[in-house]
Coordinates of N, CA, C and O in Angstrom, one line a residue:
V722 N 87.8 -19.7 -207.5 CA 87.3 -20.3 -208.7 C 86.6 -19.2 -209.6 O 86.4 -19.3 -210.7
S723 N 86.1 -18.1 -208.9 CA 85.4 -17.1 -209.6 C 86.3 -16.3 -210.5 O 85.9 -15.5 -211.3
G724 N 87.6 -16.4 -210.4 CA 88.6 -15.7 -211.2 C 88.9 -14.3 -210.6 O 89.7 -13.6 -211.2
K725 N 88.3 -14.0 -209.5 CA 88.6 -12.7 -208.9 C 89.8 -12.9 -207.9 O 90.0 -13.9 -207.3
T726 N 90.6 -11.8 -207.9 CA 91.7 -11.8 -206.9 C 91.6 -10.6 -206.0 O 90.9 -9.7 -206.4
T727 N 92.1 -10.8 -204.9 CA 92.0 -9.7 -203.9 C 93.0 -8.6 -204.2 O 92.9 -7.5 -203.7
G728 N 94.0 -8.9 -205.0 CA 95.1 -7.9 -205.2 C 96.0 -7.7 -204.1 O 96.9 -6.9 -204.1
S729 N 95.9 -8.5 -203.0 CA 96.7 -8.4 -201.9 C 97.8 -9.5 -201.9 O 97.5 -10.6 -202.0
P730 N 99.0 -9.1 -201.8 CA 100.1 -10.0 -201.7 C 100.3 -10.7 -200.4 O 101.1 -11.6 -200.2
S731 N 99.4 -10.4 -199.4 CA 99.5 -11.0 -198.1 C 99.1 -12.4 -198.1 O 98.3 -12.9 -198.9
P732 N 99.7 -13.2 -197.2 CA 99.4 -14.6 -197.2 C 98.0 -14.9 -196.8 O 97.3 -14.2 -196.2
S733 N 97.5 -16.1 -197.3 CA 96.2 -16.5 -197.0 C 96.0 -17.1 -195.6 O 97.0 -17.3 -194.9
V734 N 94.8 -17.3 -195.2 CA 94.6 -17.9 -193.9 C 95.2 -19.3 -193.8 O 95.8 -19.6 -192.8
A735 N 95.1 -20.0 -194.9 CA 95.7 -21.4 -194.9 C 97.3 -21.3 -194.7 O 97.8 -22.1 -193.9
D736 N 97.9 -20.3 -195.3 CA 99.3 -20.1 -195.1 C 99.6 -19.8 -193.6 O 100.6 -20.2 -193.0
A737 N 98.8 -18.9 -193.0 CA 99.0 -18.6 -191.6 C 98.8 -19.8 -190.7 O 99.5 -20.0 -189.8
E738 N 97.8 -20.6 -191.0 CA 97.6 -21.8 -190.2 C 98.7 -22.8 -190.3 O 99.1 -23.4 -189.4
S739 N 99.2 -22.9 -191.5 CA 100.3 -23.9 -191.7 C 101.6 -23.4 -191.1 O 102.5 -24.2 -190.7
S740 N 101.8 -22.1 -190.9 CA 103.0 -21.6 -190.2 C 102.8 -21.5 -188.7 O 103.7 -21.2 -188.0
G741 N 101.6 -21.9 -188.2 CA 101.3 -21.9 -186.8 C 100.9 -20.5 -186.3 O 100.8 -20.3 -185.1
E742 N 100.7 -19.6 -187.1 CA 100.4 -18.2 -186.8 C 98.9 -18.1 -186.5 O 98.1 -18.7 -187.3
S743 N 98.5 -17.5 -185.4 CA 97.1 -17.4 -185.1 C 96.4 -16.4 -186.1 O 97.1 -15.7 -186.8
G744 N 95.1 -16.5 -186.2 CA 94.3 -15.7 -187.1 C 94.5 -14.2 -186.8 O 94.7 -13.4 -187.7
F745 N 94.6 -13.8 -185.5 CA 94.8 -12.4 -185.2 C 96.2 -12.0 -185.6 O 96.4 -10.9 -186.1
A746 N 97.2 -12.8 -185.3 CA 98.6 -12.4 -185.7 C 98.7 -12.3 -187.2 O 99.4 -11.3 -187.7
A747 N 98.1 -13.1 -188.0 CA 98.1 -13.0 -189.4 C 97.4 -11.7 -189.9 O 97.9 -11.0 -190.8
W748 N 96.3 -11.4 -189.3 CA 95.5 -10.2 -189.6 C 96.4 -9.0 -189.3 O 96.5 -8.0 -190.1
W749 N 97.0 -9.0 -188.1 CA 97.9 -7.9 -187.7 C 99.0 -7.7 -188.7 O 99.3 -6.5 -189.0
R750 N 99.6 -8.7 -189.1 CA 100.7 -8.6 -190.1 C 100.2 -8.0 -191.4 O 100.8 -7.2 -192.0
R751 N 99.1 -8.5 -191.9 CA 98.5 -8.0 -193.1 C 98.1 -6.5 -193.0 O 98.4 -5.7 -193.8
A752 N 97.5 -6.2 -191.8 CA 97.0 -4.8 -191.6 C 98.2 -3.9 -191.5 O 98.2 -2.7 -191.8
G753 N 99.3 -4.4 -191.0 CA 100.5 -3.6 -190.8 C 101.1 -3.2 -192.1 O 101.9 -2.2 -192.2
K754 N 100.8 -3.9 -193.2 CA 101.3 -3.6 -194.5 C 100.4 -2.5 -195.2 O 100.8 -2.0 -196.3
I755 N 99.3 -2.2 -194.6 CA 98.5 -1.1 -195.2 C 99.1 0.2 -194.8 O 99.3 0.5 -193.6
D756 N 99.3 1.1 -195.7 CA 99.8 2.4 -195.4 C 98.9 3.5 -196.1 O 97.9 3.2 -196.7
K757 N 99.3 4.7 -195.9 CA 98.5 5.8 -196.4 C 98.3 5.8 -197.9 O 97.3 6.1 -198.5
S758 N 99.4 5.3 -198.6 CA 99.2 5.2 -200.1 C 98.3 4.1 -200.5 O 97.5 4.3 -201.5
T759 N 98.2 3.0 -199.7 CA 97.3 1.9 -200.0 C 95.9 2.4 -199.8 O 95.0 2.2 -200.6
I760 N 95.7 3.2 -198.7 CA 94.4 3.7 -198.4 C 93.9 4.7 -199.5 O 92.8 4.7 -199.9
A761 N 94.9 5.6 -199.9 CA 94.6 6.5 -201.0 C 94.1 5.8 -202.3 O 93.2 6.2 -203.0
A762 N 94.8 4.6 -202.5 CA 94.4 3.9 -203.7 C 93.0 3.3 -203.6 O 92.4 3.0 -204.6
L763 N 92.6 3.1 -202.4 CA 91.2 2.5 -202.2 C 90.1 3.6 -202.4 O 89.0 3.3 -202.5
G764 N 90.5 4.8 -202.5 CA 89.6 5.9 -202.8 C 89.4 6.9 -201.7 O 90.0 6.7 -200.6
G765 N 88.7 7.9 -202.0 CA 88.4 9.0 -201.1 C 87.8 8.6 -199.8 O 88.1 9.1 -198.8
A766 N 86.8 7.6 -199.9 CA 86.1 7.2 -198.7 C 87.1 6.6 -197.7 O 87.0 6.8 -196.5
A767 N 88.1 5.8 -198.2 CA 89.0 5.2 -197.2 C 89.9 6.3 -196.6 O 90.3 6.2 -195.5
L768 N 90.3 7.2 -197.5 CA 91.2 8.3 -197.0 C 90.4 9.2 -195.9 O 90.9 9.5 -194.9
L769 N 89.1 9.4 -196.2 CA 88.3 10.1 -195.2 C 88.1 9.3 -193.9 O 88.2 9.9 -192.8
S770 N 88.0 8.0 -194.1 CA 87.9 7.1 -192.9 C 89.1 7.2 -192.1 O 89.1 7.2 -190.9
Y771 N 90.3 7.2 -192.8 CA 91.6 7.2 -192.0 C 91.7 8.5 -191.2 O 92.1 8.5 -190.1
G772 N 91.3 9.6 -191.9 CA 91.3 10.9 -191.1 C 90.4 10.9 -189.9 O 90.8 11.3 -188.8
L773 N 89.2 10.3 -190.1 CA 88.3 10.2 -189.0 C 88.8 9.4 -187.9 O 88.8 9.8 -186.7
I774 N 89.3 8.2 -188.2 CA 89.8 7.3 -187.2 C 91.0 7.9 -186.5 O 91.2 7.8 -185.3
S775 N 91.9 8.5 -187.3 CA 93.1 9.1 -186.7 C 92.8 10.2 -185.7 O 93.3 10.3 -184.6
N776 N 91.9 11.1 -186.2 CA 91.4 12.2 -185.3 C 90.8 11.6 -184.0 O 91.0 12.1 -182.9
L777 N 90.0 10.6 -184.1 CA 89.3 10.0 -183.0 C 90.3 9.5 -182.0 O 90.2 9.7 -180.8
F778 N 91.3 8.7 -182.5 CA 92.3 8.2 -181.6 C 93.2 9.2 -180.9 O 93.4 9.2 -179.7
Y779 N 93.6 10.2 -181.7 CA 94.5 11.2 -181.1 C 93.8 12.2 -180.2 O 94.3 12.6 -179.2
V780 N 92.6 12.5 -180.5 CA 91.8 13.4 -179.6 C 91.5 12.6 -178.3 O 91.5 13.1 -177.2
S781 N 91.2 11.3 -178.4 CA 91.0 10.5 -177.2 C 92.2 10.4 -176.4 O 92.1 10.5 -175.1
S782 N 93.4 10.4 -177.0 CA 94.6 10.4 -176.2 C 94.8 11.8 -175.5 O 95.2 11.8 -174.3
L783 N 94.5 12.9 -176.2 CA 94.6 14.2 -175.6 C 93.6 14.3 -174.4 O 94.0 14.8 -173.4
L784 N 92.4 13.8 -174.6 CA 91.4 13.9 -173.5 C 91.8 13.0 -172.4 O 91.7 13.4 -171.2
G785 N 92.4 11.8 -172.7 CA 92.8 10.9 -171.6 C 94.0 11.5 -170.8 O 94.0 11.5 -169.6
A786 N 94.9 12.2 -171.5 CA 96.0 12.8 -170.8 C 95.5 14.0 -170.0 O 96.0 14.3 -168.9
M787 N 94.6 14.8 -170.6 CA 94.0 16.0 -169.9 C 93.3 15.5 -168.6 O 93.5 16.1 -167.5
Y788 N 92.5 14.5 -168.7 CA 91.7 13.9 -167.6 C 92.7 13.5 -166.5 O 92.5 13.8 -165.3
T789 N 93.7 12.7 -166.9 CA 94.7 12.2 -165.9 C 95.4 13.4 -165.2 O 95.5 13.3 -163.9
A790 N 95.8 14.4 -165.9 CA 96.5 15.5 -165.3 C 95.5 16.3 -164.3 O 95.9 16.6 -163.2
C791 N 94.3 16.6 -164.8 CA 93.4 17.3 -164.0 C 93.0 16.5 -162.7 O 92.8 17.1 -161.6
N792 N 92.7 15.2 -162.9 CA 92.3 14.4 -161.8 C 93.4 14.2 -160.8 O 93.1 14.2 -159.6
L793 N 94.6 14.1 -161.2 CA 95.8 13.8 -160.3 C 96.2 15.1 -159.5 O 96.5 15.0 -158.4
H794 N 96.2 16.2 -160.2 CA 96.7 17.5 -159.6 C 95.6 18.5 -159.2 O 96.0 19.5 -158.7
A795 N 94.4 18.2 -159.6 CA 93.3 19.1 -159.3 C 93.6 20.5 -159.9 O 93.2 21.6 -159.3
A796 N 94.3 20.5 -161.0 CA 94.6 21.8 -161.7 C 94.8 21.5 -163.2 O 95.1 20.4 -163.6
S797 N 94.5 22.5 -164.0 CA 94.6 22.4 -165.4 C 96.1 22.4 -165.8 O 96.9 23.1 -165.2
P798 N 96.5 21.6 -166.8 CA 97.9 21.6 -167.2 C 98.3 22.9 -167.8 O 99.5 23.2 -167.9
L799 N 97.3 23.7 -168.2 CA 97.6 25.0 -168.7 C 98.0 26.1 -167.7 O 98.6 27.1 -168.0
V800 N 97.8 25.8 -166.4 CA 98.2 26.7 -165.3 C 99.1 26.1 -164.3 O 99.5 26.8 -163.4
S801 N 99.3 24.8 -164.3 CA 100.1 24.1 -163.3 C 101.2 23.3 -164.0 O 101.0 22.5 -164.8
K802 N 102.5 23.6 -163.6 CA 103.6 22.9 -164.1 C 103.6 21.4 -163.8 O 103.8 20.6 -164.7
P803 N 103.3 21.0 -162.6 CA 103.2 19.5 -162.3 C 102.1 18.9 -163.2 O 102.3 17.7 -163.7
A804 N 101.0 19.6 -163.3 CA 99.9 19.0 -164.1 C 100.4 18.9 -165.6 O 100.0 17.9 -166.3
M805 N 101.1 19.9 -166.1 CA 101.6 19.9 -167.4 C 102.6 18.7 -167.6 O 102.6 18.0 -168.7
Q806 N 103.4 18.5 -166.7 CA 104.4 17.4 -166.8 C 103.6 16.0 -166.8 O 104.0 15.2 -167.6
T807 N 102.6 15.9 -166.0 CA 101.8 14.7 -166.1 C 101.1 14.5 -167.4 O 101.0 13.5 -168.0
F808 N 100.5 15.7 -167.9 CA 99.9 15.7 -169.2 C 100.8 15.2 -170.3 O 100.5 14.3 -171.1
V809 N 102.0 15.8 -170.3 CA 103.0 15.5 -171.4 C 103.4 14.0 -171.3 O 103.4 13.3 -172.3
T810 N 103.7 13.6 -170.1 CA 104.1 12.2 -170.0 C 103.0 11.2 -170.4 O 103.2 10.2 -171.1
T811 N 101.8 11.5 -169.9 CA 100.7 10.6 -170.3 C 100.4 10.7 -171.8 O 100.2 9.6 -172.4
Y812 N 100.4 11.8 -172.3 CA 100.1 12.0 -173.8 C 101.2 11.2 -174.6 O 100.9 10.6 -175.6
F813 N 102.4 11.4 -174.2 CA 103.5 10.7 -174.9 C 103.3 9.2 -174.8 O 103.5 8.5 -175.8
G814 N 103.0 8.6 -173.7 CA 102.7 7.2 -173.5 C 101.5 6.8 -174.4 O 101.6 5.7 -175.1
L815 N 100.5 7.5 -174.4 CA 99.3 7.2 -175.3 C 99.7 7.3 -176.8 O 99.2 6.6 -177.6
W816 N 100.5 8.3 -177.1 CA 101.0 8.5 -178.5 C 101.8 7.3 -178.9 O 101.7 6.8 -180.0
M817 N 102.6 6.7 -178.0 CA 103.4 5.5 -178.4 C 102.5 4.3 -178.6 O 102.7 3.6 -179.5
I818 N 101.5 4.2 -177.8 CA 100.5 3.1 -178.0 C 99.8 3.3 -179.3 O 99.5 2.4 -180.0
Q819 N 99.5 4.6 -179.7 CA 98.9 4.9 -181.0 C 99.7 4.3 -182.1 O 99.2 3.8 -183.1
N820 N 101.0 4.5 -182.0 CA 101.9 4.0 -183.1 C 101.9 2.5 -183.2 O 101.9 1.9 -184.3
F821 N 101.8 1.8 -182.0 CA 101.7 0.4 -182.0 C 100.3 0.0 -182.6 O 100.3 -1.1 -183.3
L822 N 99.3 0.8 -182.4 CA 98.0 0.4 -182.9 C 97.7 0.9 -184.4 O 96.6 0.7 -184.9
R823 N 98.7 1.4 -185.0 CA 98.5 1.9 -186.4 C 97.9 0.9 -187.3 O 97.0 1.2 -188.1
P824 N 98.4 -0.4 -187.3 CA 97.8 -1.4 -188.2 C 96.3 -1.5 -187.9 O 95.5 -1.7 -188.9
A825 N 95.9 -1.5 -186.7 CA 94.4 -1.6 -186.4 C 93.7 -0.4 -186.9 O 92.6 -0.5 -187.4
R826 N 94.3 0.8 -186.8 CA 93.7 2.0 -187.3 C 93.5 2.0 -188.8 O 92.5 2.3 -189.3
M827 N 94.6 1.5 -189.5 CA 94.5 1.4 -190.9 C 93.4 0.4 -191.3 O 92.6 0.6 -192.2
G828 N 93.4 -0.8 -190.7 CA 92.4 -1.8 -191.0 C 91.0 -1.3 -190.7 O 90.1 -1.6 -191.5
L829 N 90.8 -0.6 -189.6 CA 89.5 -0.1 -189.2 C 89.1 1.0 -190.3 O 87.9 1.0 -190.6
S830 N 90.0 1.8 -190.7 CA 89.7 2.8 -191.8 C 89.2 2.1 -193.0 O 88.2 2.6 -193.6
V831 N 89.8 1.1 -193.5 CA 89.4 0.3 -194.7 C 88.0 -0.3 -194.4 O 87.1 -0.2 -195.2
A832 N 87.8 -0.8 -193.2 CA 86.5 -1.5 -192.9 C 85.4 -0.5 -192.8 O 84.2 -0.9 -193.3
I833 N 85.6 0.7 -192.4 CA 84.4 1.6 -192.3 C 84.3 2.5 -193.5 O 83.3 3.3 -193.6
S834 N 85.2 2.4 -194.5 CA 85.1 3.2 -195.7 C 83.7 3.1 -196.4 O 83.3 4.1 -197.0
P835 N 83.1 2.0 -196.5 CA 81.7 2.0 -197.1 C 80.7 2.9 -196.4 O 79.9 3.5 -197.1
Q836 N 80.8 3.0 -195.1 CA 79.9 3.8 -194.4 C 80.3 5.3 -194.6 O 79.4 6.1 -194.7
T837 N 81.5 5.6 -194.7 CA 81.9 7.0 -194.9 C 81.5 7.4 -196.4 O 81.2 8.6 -196.6
D838 N 81.6 6.5 -197.3 CA 81.1 6.8 -198.6 C 79.6 7.1 -198.6 O 79.1 7.9 -199.4
K839 N 78.8 6.4 -197.8 CA 77.4 6.7 -197.7 C 77.2 8.1 -197.1 O 76.3 8.8 -197.5
I840 N 78.1 8.6 -196.2 CA 78.0 10.0 -195.7 C 78.2 11.0 -196.8 O 77.5 12.0 -197.0
V841 N 79.2 10.7 -197.7 CA 79.5 11.5 -198.8 C 78.3 11.6 -199.7 O 77.9 12.7 -200.2
E842 N 77.7 10.4 -200.0 CA 76.5 10.4 -200.9 C 75.4 11.2 -200.2 O 74.6 11.8 -201.0
F843 N 75.2 11.1 -198.9 CA 74.2 11.9 -198.2 C 74.4 13.4 -198.5 O 73.5 14.1 -198.9
F844 N 75.6 13.9 -198.3 CA 75.9 15.3 -198.5 C 75.8 15.7 -200.0 O 75.6 16.8 -200.3
R845 N 76.0 14.7 -200.9 CA 75.9 15.0 -202.3 C 74.6 15.6 -202.7 O 74.5 16.4 -203.6
K846 N 73.5 15.2 -202.0 CA 72.2 15.6 -202.3 C 72.0 17.1 -202.0 O 71.1 17.8 -202.5
Y847 N 73.0 17.7 -201.2 CA 72.8 19.1 -200.7 C 73.8 20.0 -201.3 O 73.8 21.2 -201.0
V848 N 74.7 19.6 -202.2 CA 75.6 20.5 -202.9 C 75.2 20.8 -204.3 O 74.5 20.1 -204.9
P849 N 75.6 22.0 -204.7 CA 75.2 22.4 -206.1 C 75.6 21.5 -207.1 O 76.8 21.0 -207.1
G850 N 74.8 21.1 -208.0 CA 75.1 20.3 -209.1 C 75.3 18.8 -208.8 O 75.8 18.0 -209.6
N851 N 75.0 18.5 -207.5 CA 75.1 17.1 -207.1 C 76.5 16.5 -207.3 O 76.7 15.4 -207.6
R852 N 77.5 17.4 -207.1 CA 78.9 17.1 -207.5 C 79.6 16.4 -206.3 O 79.6 16.9 -205.2
K853 N 80.2 15.2 -206.6 CA 80.9 14.4 -205.6 C 82.1 15.1 -204.9 O 82.2 15.0 -203.7
P854 N 82.9 15.8 -205.7 CA 84.0 16.5 -205.1 C 83.6 17.5 -204.0 O 84.2 17.6 -202.9
L855 N 82.5 18.2 -204.3 CA 82.0 19.2 -203.3 C 81.4 18.5 -202.1 O 81.6 18.9 -201.0
A856 N 80.7 17.4 -202.4 CA 80.2 16.6 -201.3 C 81.3 16.0 -200.4 O 81.2 16.0 -199.2
F857 N 82.4 15.6 -201.0 CA 83.5 15.1 -200.3 C 84.1 16.2 -199.4 O 84.4 16.0 -198.2
G858 N 84.3 17.4 -200.0 CA 84.8 18.5 -199.2 C 83.9 18.8 -198.0 O 84.4 19.1 -196.9
L859 N 82.6 18.9 -198.3 CA 81.7 19.2 -197.2 C 81.7 18.1 -196.1 O 81.7 18.4 -194.9
T860 N 81.9 16.8 -196.5 CA 82.0 15.7 -195.5 C 83.3 15.9 -194.7 O 83.2 15.7 -193.5
V861 N 84.4 16.2 -195.4 CA 85.6 16.4 -194.6 C 85.5 17.5 -193.6 O 85.9 17.4 -192.4
F862 N 84.9 18.6 -194.0 CA 84.7 19.7 -193.1 C 83.8 19.4 -192.0 O 84.1 19.6 -190.8
C863 N 82.6 18.7 -192.3 CA 81.7 18.4 -191.2 C 82.2 17.3 -190.3 O 82.1 17.4 -189.1
V864 N 82.7 16.3 -190.8 CA 83.1 15.1 -190.0 C 84.5 15.3 -189.4 O 84.6 15.2 -188.2
N865 N 85.5 15.6 -190.2 CA 86.8 15.6 -189.7 C 87.2 17.0 -189.0 O 88.0 16.9 -188.1
V866 N 86.6 18.1 -189.4 CA 86.9 19.3 -188.8 C 85.9 19.6 -187.7 O 86.3 19.6 -186.5
L867 N 84.7 19.8 -188.0 CA 83.7 20.2 -187.0 C 83.5 19.0 -186.0 O 83.4 19.2 -184.8
G868 N 83.5 17.8 -186.5 CA 83.3 16.6 -185.6 C 84.4 16.5 -184.7 O 84.2 16.2 -183.5
T869 N 85.7 16.7 -185.1 CA 86.8 16.6 -184.2 C 86.8 17.7 -183.2 O 87.0 17.4 -182.0
F870 N 86.5 18.9 -183.6 CA 86.4 20.0 -182.6 C 85.2 19.8 -181.6 O 85.4 20.0 -180.4
A871 N 84.1 19.3 -182.1 CA 83.0 19.0 -181.2 C 83.4 17.9 -180.2 O 83.1 18.0 -179.0
Y872 N 84.0 16.9 -180.6 CA 84.5 15.8 -179.7 C 85.5 16.3 -178.7 O 85.4 16.0 -177.5
M873 N 86.4 17.1 -179.2 CA 87.5 17.6 -178.3 C 86.9 18.5 -177.2 O 87.1 18.4 -176.0
F874 N 86.1 19.5 -177.6 CA 85.6 20.5 -176.7 C 84.5 19.9 -175.8 O 84.4 20.2 -174.6
G875 N 83.7 18.9 -176.4 CA 82.8 18.2 -175.5 C 83.5 17.4 -174.5 O 83.1 17.3 -173.3
G876 N 84.7 16.8 -174.9 CA 85.5 16.1 -173.9 C 86.0 17.0 -172.8 O 86.1 16.6 -171.6
F877 N 86.5 18.2 -173.2 CA 87.0 19.1 -172.2 C 85.8 19.5 -171.2 O 86.1 19.6 -170.0
F878 N 84.7 19.7 -171.8 CA 83.5 20.0 -170.9 C 83.2 18.9 -169.9 O 83.0 19.1 -168.7
L879 N 83.3 17.7 -170.4 CA 83.0 16.5 -169.6 C 84.1 16.3 -168.5 O 83.8 16.0 -167.4
I880 N 85.4 16.6 -168.9 CA 86.5 16.5 -167.9 C 86.3 17.5 -166.8 O 86.4 17.2 -165.6
T881 N 85.9 18.7 -167.2 CA 85.6 19.8 -166.2 C 84.4 19.3 -165.3 O 84.5 19.5 -164.1
A882 N 83.4 18.8 -165.9 CA 82.2 18.3 -165.1 C 82.6 17.2 -164.1 O 82.2 17.2 -163.0
V883 N 83.4 16.3 -164.6 CA 83.8 15.1 -163.7 C 84.8 15.5 -162.7 O 84.7 15.0 -161.5
T884 N 85.8 16.2 -163.0 CA 86.9 16.5 -162.1 C 86.6 17.8 -161.3 O 87.3 18.0 -160.2
G885 N 85.8 18.7 -161.8 CA 85.6 19.9 -161.1 C 86.7 20.9 -161.4 O 86.8 22.0 -160.8
V886 N 87.6 20.6 -162.3 CA 88.8 21.4 -162.6 C 88.5 22.1 -163.9 O 88.4 21.5 -164.9
P887 N 88.4 23.5 -163.9 CA 88.3 24.2 -165.2 C 89.6 24.0 -166.0 O 90.7 24.1 -165.5
I888 N 89.4 23.8 -167.3 CA 90.5 23.6 -168.2 C 91.4 24.8 -168.4 O 92.6 24.8 -168.7
E889 N 90.8 26.0 -168.2 CA 91.5 27.3 -168.3 C 92.1 27.5 -169.7 O 93.2 27.8 -169.9
V890 N 91.2 27.4 -170.8 CA 91.6 27.5 -172.1 C 92.2 28.9 -172.4 O 93.1 29.1 -173.2
G891 N 91.7 29.9 -171.6 CA 92.2 31.3 -171.7 C 93.7 31.4 -171.4 O 94.4 32.3 -171.9
A892 N 94.2 30.5 -170.6 CA 95.6 30.5 -170.2 C 96.5 30.0 -171.3 O 97.7 30.2 -171.2
L893 N 95.9 29.5 -172.3 CA 96.7 29.0 -173.5 C 97.5 30.1 -174.1 O 98.6 30.0 -174.5
K894 N 96.9 31.3 -174.2 CA 97.6 32.5 -174.8 C 98.8 32.8 -174.0 O 99.9 33.0 -174.6
S895 N 98.7 32.9 -172.7 CA 99.9 33.3 -171.9 C 100.9 32.1 -171.9 O 102.1 32.4 -171.9
L896 N 100.5 30.9 -172.0 CA 101.4 29.8 -172.1 C 102.2 29.8 -173.4 O 103.4 29.6 -173.4
L897 N 101.5 30.1 -174.5 CA 102.2 30.3 -175.8 C 103.2 31.4 -175.8 O 104.3 31.3 -176.3
A898 N 102.8 32.6 -175.1 CA 103.7 33.7 -175.0 C 104.9 33.4 -174.2 O 106.0 33.8 -174.5
A899 N 104.7 32.6 -173.1 CA 105.8 32.2 -172.3 C 106.8 31.3 -173.0 O 108.0 31.4 -172.9
G900 N 106.2 30.4 -173.8 CA 107.0 29.5 -174.6 C 107.8 30.2 -175.7 O 109.0 29.9 -175.9
K901 N 107.2 31.2 -176.3 CA 107.9 32.0 -177.3 C 109.0 32.8 -176.7 O 110.1 32.9 -177.2
A902 N 108.8 33.4 -175.5 CA 109.8 34.1 -174.8 C 111.0 33.2 -174.4 O 112.2 33.6 -174.5
E903 N 110.7 32.0 -174.0 CA 111.7 31.0 -173.6 C 112.6 30.6 -174.8 O 113.8 30.5 -174.7
V904 N 111.9 30.4 -176.0 CA 112.7 30.1 -177.2 C 113.6 31.3 -177.6 O 114.7 31.1 -177.9
A905 N 113.0 32.5 -177.5 CA 113.8 33.7 -177.8 C 115.0 33.8 -176.8 O 116.1 34.1 -177.3
K906 N 114.8 33.6 -175.5 CA 115.9 33.6 -174.5 C 117.0 32.6 -174.8 O 118.1 32.9 -174.8
N907 N 116.6 31.4 -175.2 CA 117.5 30.3 -175.5 C 118.3 30.6 -176.8 O 119.4 30.2 -177.0
A908 N 117.6 31.3 -177.7 CA 118.3 31.6 -179.0 C 119.4 32.7 -178.8 O 120.4 32.7 -179.5
L909 N 119.2 33.6 -177.8 CA 120.3 34.6 -177.5 C 121.4 34.0 -176.7 O 122.5 34.5 -176.8
A910 N 121.2 32.9 -176.0 CA 122.2 32.3 -175.1 C 123.2 31.5 -175.9 O 123.3 31.3 -177.0

């Protein structure tokens, strides 16, 4: 009656109830229609939120796969082929679950965007000229870049502490070199 519309073509709760669809199923269907362009249209805070939620979910998958491989094989996937196979299989399974959960991630991104906008406003006080684009960039760097790396390496530290297996990050260089050599060998064949 207020004359406001939500701008959403998705069905109302009454439509969902009349079709016999549960509230959760209706929400899931509506959230599934949210995509990156919809989030971008909601503004920078929603886009920032999507980056944050996406990084959180994918780094959690990485850490879960790393923990599983280290715990199962008592070796880092970076130095053990069986541990690497477990890591890849586990990460792939978690990645598939991530794709199924995309509507929830999108919906969560929209839900937390007011809080991320508050973070941008907090940083706005500390940038020259009180400019929002600079504050947004600083927020992206601090939250999505530094925050993601802090979460990931903190998780690696915790995995090492819990399993007693060092991650062997130094072995990553030799692993990449071996991969490059394998690609070169297959290119010649």
